[in-house]
Short mmCIF file of C-alpha atoms and ligand atoms in Angstrom, two decimals:
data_model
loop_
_atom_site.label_atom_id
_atom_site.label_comp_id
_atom_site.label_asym_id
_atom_site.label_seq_id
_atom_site.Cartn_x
_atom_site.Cartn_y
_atom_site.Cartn_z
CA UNK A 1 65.05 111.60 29.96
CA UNK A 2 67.44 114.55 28.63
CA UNK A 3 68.03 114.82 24.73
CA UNK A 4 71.46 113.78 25.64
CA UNK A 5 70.75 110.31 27.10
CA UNK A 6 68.43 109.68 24.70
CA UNK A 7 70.65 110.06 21.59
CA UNK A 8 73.33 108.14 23.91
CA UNK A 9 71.45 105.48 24.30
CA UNK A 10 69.27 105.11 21.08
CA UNK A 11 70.28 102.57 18.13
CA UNK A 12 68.35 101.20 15.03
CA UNK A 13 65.90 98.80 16.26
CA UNK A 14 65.63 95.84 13.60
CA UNK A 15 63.71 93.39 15.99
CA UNK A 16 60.41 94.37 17.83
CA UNK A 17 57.93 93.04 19.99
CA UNK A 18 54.34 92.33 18.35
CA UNK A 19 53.02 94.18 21.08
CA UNK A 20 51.05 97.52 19.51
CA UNK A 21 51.28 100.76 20.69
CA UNK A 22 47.67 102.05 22.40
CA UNK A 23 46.34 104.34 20.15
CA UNK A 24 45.55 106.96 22.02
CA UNK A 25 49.45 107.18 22.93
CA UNK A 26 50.23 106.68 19.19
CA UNK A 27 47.89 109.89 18.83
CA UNK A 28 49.77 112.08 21.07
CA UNK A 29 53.58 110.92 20.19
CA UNK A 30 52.42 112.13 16.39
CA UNK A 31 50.45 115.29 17.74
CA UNK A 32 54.05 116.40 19.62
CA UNK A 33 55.97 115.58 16.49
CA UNK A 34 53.99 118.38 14.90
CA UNK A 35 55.88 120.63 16.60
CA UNK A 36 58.95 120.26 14.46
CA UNK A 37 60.37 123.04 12.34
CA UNK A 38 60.47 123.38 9.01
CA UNK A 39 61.61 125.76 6.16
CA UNK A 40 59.01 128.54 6.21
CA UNK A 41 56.80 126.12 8.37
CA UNK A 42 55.62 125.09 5.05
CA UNK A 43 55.38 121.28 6.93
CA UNK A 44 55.67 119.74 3.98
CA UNK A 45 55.47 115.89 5.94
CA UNK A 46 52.40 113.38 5.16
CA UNK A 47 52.79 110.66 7.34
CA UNK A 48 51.23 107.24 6.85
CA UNK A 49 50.97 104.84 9.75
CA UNK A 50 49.80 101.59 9.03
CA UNK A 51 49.31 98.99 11.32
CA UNK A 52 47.43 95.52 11.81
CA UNK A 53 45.86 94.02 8.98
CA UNK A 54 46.63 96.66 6.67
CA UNK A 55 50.50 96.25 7.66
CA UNK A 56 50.34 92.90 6.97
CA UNK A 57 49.01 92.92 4.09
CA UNK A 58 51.55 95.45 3.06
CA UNK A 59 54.44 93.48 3.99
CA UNK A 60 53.15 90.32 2.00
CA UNK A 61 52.64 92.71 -0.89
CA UNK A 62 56.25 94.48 -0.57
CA UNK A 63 58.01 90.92 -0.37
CA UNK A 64 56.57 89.44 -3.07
CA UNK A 65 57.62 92.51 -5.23
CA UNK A 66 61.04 92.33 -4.64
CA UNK A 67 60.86 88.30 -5.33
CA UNK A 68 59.27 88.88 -8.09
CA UNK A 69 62.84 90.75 -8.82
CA UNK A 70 61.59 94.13 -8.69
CA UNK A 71 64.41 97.04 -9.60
CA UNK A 72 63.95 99.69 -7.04
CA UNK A 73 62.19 102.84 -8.37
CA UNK A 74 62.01 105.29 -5.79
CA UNK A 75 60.24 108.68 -6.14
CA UNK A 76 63.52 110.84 -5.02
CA UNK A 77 66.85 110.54 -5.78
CA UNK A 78 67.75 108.20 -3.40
CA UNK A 79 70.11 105.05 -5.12
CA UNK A 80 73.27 106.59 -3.64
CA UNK A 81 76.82 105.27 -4.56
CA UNK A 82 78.69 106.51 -1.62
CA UNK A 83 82.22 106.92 -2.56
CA UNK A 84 85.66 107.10 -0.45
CA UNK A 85 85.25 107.62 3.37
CA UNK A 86 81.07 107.41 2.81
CA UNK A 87 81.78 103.80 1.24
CA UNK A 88 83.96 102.94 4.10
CA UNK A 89 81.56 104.07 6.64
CA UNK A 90 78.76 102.50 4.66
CA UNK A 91 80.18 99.20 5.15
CA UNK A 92 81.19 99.69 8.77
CA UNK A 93 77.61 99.68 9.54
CA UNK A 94 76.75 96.83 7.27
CA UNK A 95 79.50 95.18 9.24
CA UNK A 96 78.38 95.55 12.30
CA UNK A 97 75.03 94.67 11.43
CA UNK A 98 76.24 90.73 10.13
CA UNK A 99 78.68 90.16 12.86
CA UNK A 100 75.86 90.64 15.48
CA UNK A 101 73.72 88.54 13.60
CA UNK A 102 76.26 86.10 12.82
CA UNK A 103 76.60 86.69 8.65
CA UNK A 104 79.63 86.39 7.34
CA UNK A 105 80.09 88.99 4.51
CA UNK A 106 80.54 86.72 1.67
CA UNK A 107 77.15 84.97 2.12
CA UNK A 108 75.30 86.71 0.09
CA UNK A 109 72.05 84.85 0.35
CA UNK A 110 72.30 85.12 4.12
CA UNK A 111 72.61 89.16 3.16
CA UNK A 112 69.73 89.46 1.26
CA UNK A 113 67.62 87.93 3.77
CA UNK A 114 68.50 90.56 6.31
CA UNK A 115 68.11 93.10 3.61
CA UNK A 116 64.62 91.40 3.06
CA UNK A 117 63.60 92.50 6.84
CA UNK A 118 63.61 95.97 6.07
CA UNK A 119 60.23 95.02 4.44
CA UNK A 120 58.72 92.85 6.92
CA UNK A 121 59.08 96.33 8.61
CA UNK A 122 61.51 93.69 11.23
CA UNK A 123 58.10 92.66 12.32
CA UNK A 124 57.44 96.17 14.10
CA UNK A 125 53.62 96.78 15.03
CA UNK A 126 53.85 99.97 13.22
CA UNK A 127 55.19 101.34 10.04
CA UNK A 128 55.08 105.12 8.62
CA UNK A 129 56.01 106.17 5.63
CA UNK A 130 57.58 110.04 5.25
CA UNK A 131 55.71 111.21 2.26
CA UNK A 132 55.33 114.72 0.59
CA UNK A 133 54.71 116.11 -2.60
CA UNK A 134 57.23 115.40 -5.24
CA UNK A 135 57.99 118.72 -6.44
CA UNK A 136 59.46 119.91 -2.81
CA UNK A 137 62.38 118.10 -3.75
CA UNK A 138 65.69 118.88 -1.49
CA UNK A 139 63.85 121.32 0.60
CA UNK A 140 60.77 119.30 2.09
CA UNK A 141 64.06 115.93 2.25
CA UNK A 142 65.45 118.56 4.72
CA UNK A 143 62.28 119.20 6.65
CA UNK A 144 60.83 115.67 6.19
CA UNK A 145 64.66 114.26 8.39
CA UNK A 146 64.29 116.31 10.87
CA UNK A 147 60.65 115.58 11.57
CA UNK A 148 62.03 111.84 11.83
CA UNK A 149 64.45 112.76 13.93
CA UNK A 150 61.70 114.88 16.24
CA UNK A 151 59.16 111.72 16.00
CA UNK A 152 62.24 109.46 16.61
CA UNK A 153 63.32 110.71 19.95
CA UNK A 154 59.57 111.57 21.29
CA UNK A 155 59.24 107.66 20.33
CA UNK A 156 62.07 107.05 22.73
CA UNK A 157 60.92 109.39 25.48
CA UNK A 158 58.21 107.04 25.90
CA UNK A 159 60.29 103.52 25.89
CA UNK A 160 59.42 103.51 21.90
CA UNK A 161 62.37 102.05 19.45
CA UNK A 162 62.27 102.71 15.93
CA UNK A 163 63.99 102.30 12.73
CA UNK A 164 64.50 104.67 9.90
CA UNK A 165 64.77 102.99 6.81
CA UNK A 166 65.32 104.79 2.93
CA UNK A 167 64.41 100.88 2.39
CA UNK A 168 61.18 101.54 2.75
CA UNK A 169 61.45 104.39 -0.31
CA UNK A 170 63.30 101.99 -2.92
CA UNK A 171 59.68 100.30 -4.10
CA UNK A 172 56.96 102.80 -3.83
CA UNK A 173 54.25 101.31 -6.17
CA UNK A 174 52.74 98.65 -3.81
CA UNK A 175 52.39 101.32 -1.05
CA UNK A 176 50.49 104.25 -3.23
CA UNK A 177 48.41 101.46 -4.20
CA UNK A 178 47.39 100.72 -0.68
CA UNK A 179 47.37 104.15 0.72
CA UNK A 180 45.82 105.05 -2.31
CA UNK A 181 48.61 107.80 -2.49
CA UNK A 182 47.54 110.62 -5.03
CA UNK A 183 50.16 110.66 -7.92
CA UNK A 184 51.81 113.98 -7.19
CA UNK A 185 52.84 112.81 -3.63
CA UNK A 186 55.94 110.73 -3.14
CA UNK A 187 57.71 108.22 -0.55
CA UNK A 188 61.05 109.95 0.62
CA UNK A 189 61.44 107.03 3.39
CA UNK A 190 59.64 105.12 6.21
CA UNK A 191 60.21 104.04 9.84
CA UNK A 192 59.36 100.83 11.49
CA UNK A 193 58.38 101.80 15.18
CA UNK A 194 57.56 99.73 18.50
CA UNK A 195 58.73 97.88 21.93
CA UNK A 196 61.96 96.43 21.01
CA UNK A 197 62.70 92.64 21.77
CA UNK A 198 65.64 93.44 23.31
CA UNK A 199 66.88 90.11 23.28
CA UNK A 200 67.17 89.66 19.69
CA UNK A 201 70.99 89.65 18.53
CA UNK A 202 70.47 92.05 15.89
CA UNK A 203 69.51 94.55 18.36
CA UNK A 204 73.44 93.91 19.52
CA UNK A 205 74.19 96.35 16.40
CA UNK A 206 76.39 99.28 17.14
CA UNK A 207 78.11 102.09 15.56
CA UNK A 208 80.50 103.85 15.71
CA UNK A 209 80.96 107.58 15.03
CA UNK A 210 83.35 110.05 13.61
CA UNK A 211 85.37 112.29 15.40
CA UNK A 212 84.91 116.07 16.08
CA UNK A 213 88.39 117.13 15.11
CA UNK A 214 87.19 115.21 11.52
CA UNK A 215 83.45 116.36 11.56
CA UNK A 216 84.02 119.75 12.80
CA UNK A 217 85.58 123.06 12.61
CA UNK A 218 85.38 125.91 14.87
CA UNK A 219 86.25 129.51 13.36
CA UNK A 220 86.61 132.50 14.97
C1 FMN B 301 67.64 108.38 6.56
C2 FMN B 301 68.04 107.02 7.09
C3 FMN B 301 67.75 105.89 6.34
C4 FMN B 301 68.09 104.63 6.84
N1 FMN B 301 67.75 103.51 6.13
C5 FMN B 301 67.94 102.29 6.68
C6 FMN B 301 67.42 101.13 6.05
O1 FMN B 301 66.82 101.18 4.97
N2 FMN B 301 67.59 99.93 6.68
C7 FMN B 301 68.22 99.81 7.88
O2 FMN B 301 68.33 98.70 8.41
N3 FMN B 301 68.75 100.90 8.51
C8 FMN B 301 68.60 102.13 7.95
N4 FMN B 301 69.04 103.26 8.60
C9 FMN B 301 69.76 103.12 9.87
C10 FMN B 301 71.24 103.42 9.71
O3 FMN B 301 71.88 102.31 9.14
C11 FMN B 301 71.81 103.75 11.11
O4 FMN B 301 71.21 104.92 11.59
C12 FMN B 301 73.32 103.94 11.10
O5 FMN B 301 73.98 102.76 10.70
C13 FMN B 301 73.80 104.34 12.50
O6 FMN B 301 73.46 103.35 13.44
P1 FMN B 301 72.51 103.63 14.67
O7 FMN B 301 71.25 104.26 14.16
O8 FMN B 301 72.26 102.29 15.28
O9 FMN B 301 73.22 104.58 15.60
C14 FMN B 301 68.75 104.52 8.10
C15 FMN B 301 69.02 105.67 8.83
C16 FMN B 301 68.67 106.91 8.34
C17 FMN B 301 68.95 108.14 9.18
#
């Protein structure tokens, strides 16, 4: 499939399948993401995958975190208050993700649960988590998106939907514990990956997008 189609046609997958991705194919779809540039091809991206049991586990950990009432410490500055036409785009997207699934915006409980799904990975196979070391700062962010982006689309090429989540960033302790992360390395954000259940009404969510004329300007 062309680049093209594949960006038409891709959208945040928040519902999967439980059906894993062979390994072998999982192997390759990471070895091809490899080839993504970076700044100085320093390739400053440590990806975790985690899978099966260990996911699980994960997950159960994760939730009971942010029950326990958790406040989000993530290793990067990444709590953003959007402001102005970010805030209104912000909750365009929120918006579209309640009216597929039926939430109106005032229930708030109803909210958080959907928010809670981000770390139930939206019960995707797989999970990785975008790590690198903490002092790389703005420049490995930079390289670290557009590896996601890279592993994001090869995912599609091969009928693979994923999710990028900053989510997945917000509560880092659980996950160093059980990737026994080194302390210098931090979580800039994750991506919950697999066959999406394509009949699941959140999977309805859609977009919208910006202009050129307001995005872009040609000079010459
Ligand atoms: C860096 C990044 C972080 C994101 N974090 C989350 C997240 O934590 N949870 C979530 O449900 N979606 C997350 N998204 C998905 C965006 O909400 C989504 O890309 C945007 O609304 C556009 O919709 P689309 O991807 O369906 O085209 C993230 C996307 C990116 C690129």
């Amino acid at each position: 499939m062309s680049v093209i189609t594949l960006l038409e046609e891709r959208y945040s997958t928040r519902a999967y399948l439980s059906k894993p991705i062979r390994q072998e194919l999982l192997e390759a779809i990471f070895k091809q993401a490899q080839q993504a540039p970076s700044n100085c091809n320093v390739q400053p991206w440590q990806t975790c995958v985690v899978s099966g049991e260990k996911k699980e586990q994960l997950k159960n950990d994760l939730v009971a975190t942010i029950m326990q009432g958790a406040t989000p410490n993530p290793d990067f500055n990444w709590l953003p208050k959007y402001e102005g036409i970010h805030r209104e785009r912000q909750f365009g997207s929120a918006n579209a993700l309640y009216s597929a699934i039926g939430v109106a915006r005032e229930d708030k409980k109803a909210r958080q649960m959907a928010m809670i799904r981000n770390w139930q990975f939206f019960d995707a196979p797989h999970v990785a988590f975008f790590t690198m070391d903490k002092y790389l700062d703005i420049m490995g962010a930079v390289d670290l998106g557009i590896y996601a982006q890279s592993l994001s689309l090869i995912l599609a090429e091969h009928g693979i939907s994923s999710c990028m989540q900053g989510a997945l960033g917000q509560f880092p302790d659980p996950v160093k514990k059980a990737l026994n992360l080194p302390e210098q390395r931090g979580i800039l954000f994750g991506m919950s990956f697999g066959y999406a259940d394509e009949s699941a009404a959140v999977n309805a969510t859609r977009t919208e997008r910006e202009s050129v004329a307001n995005a872009v300007e040609f000079f010459s």
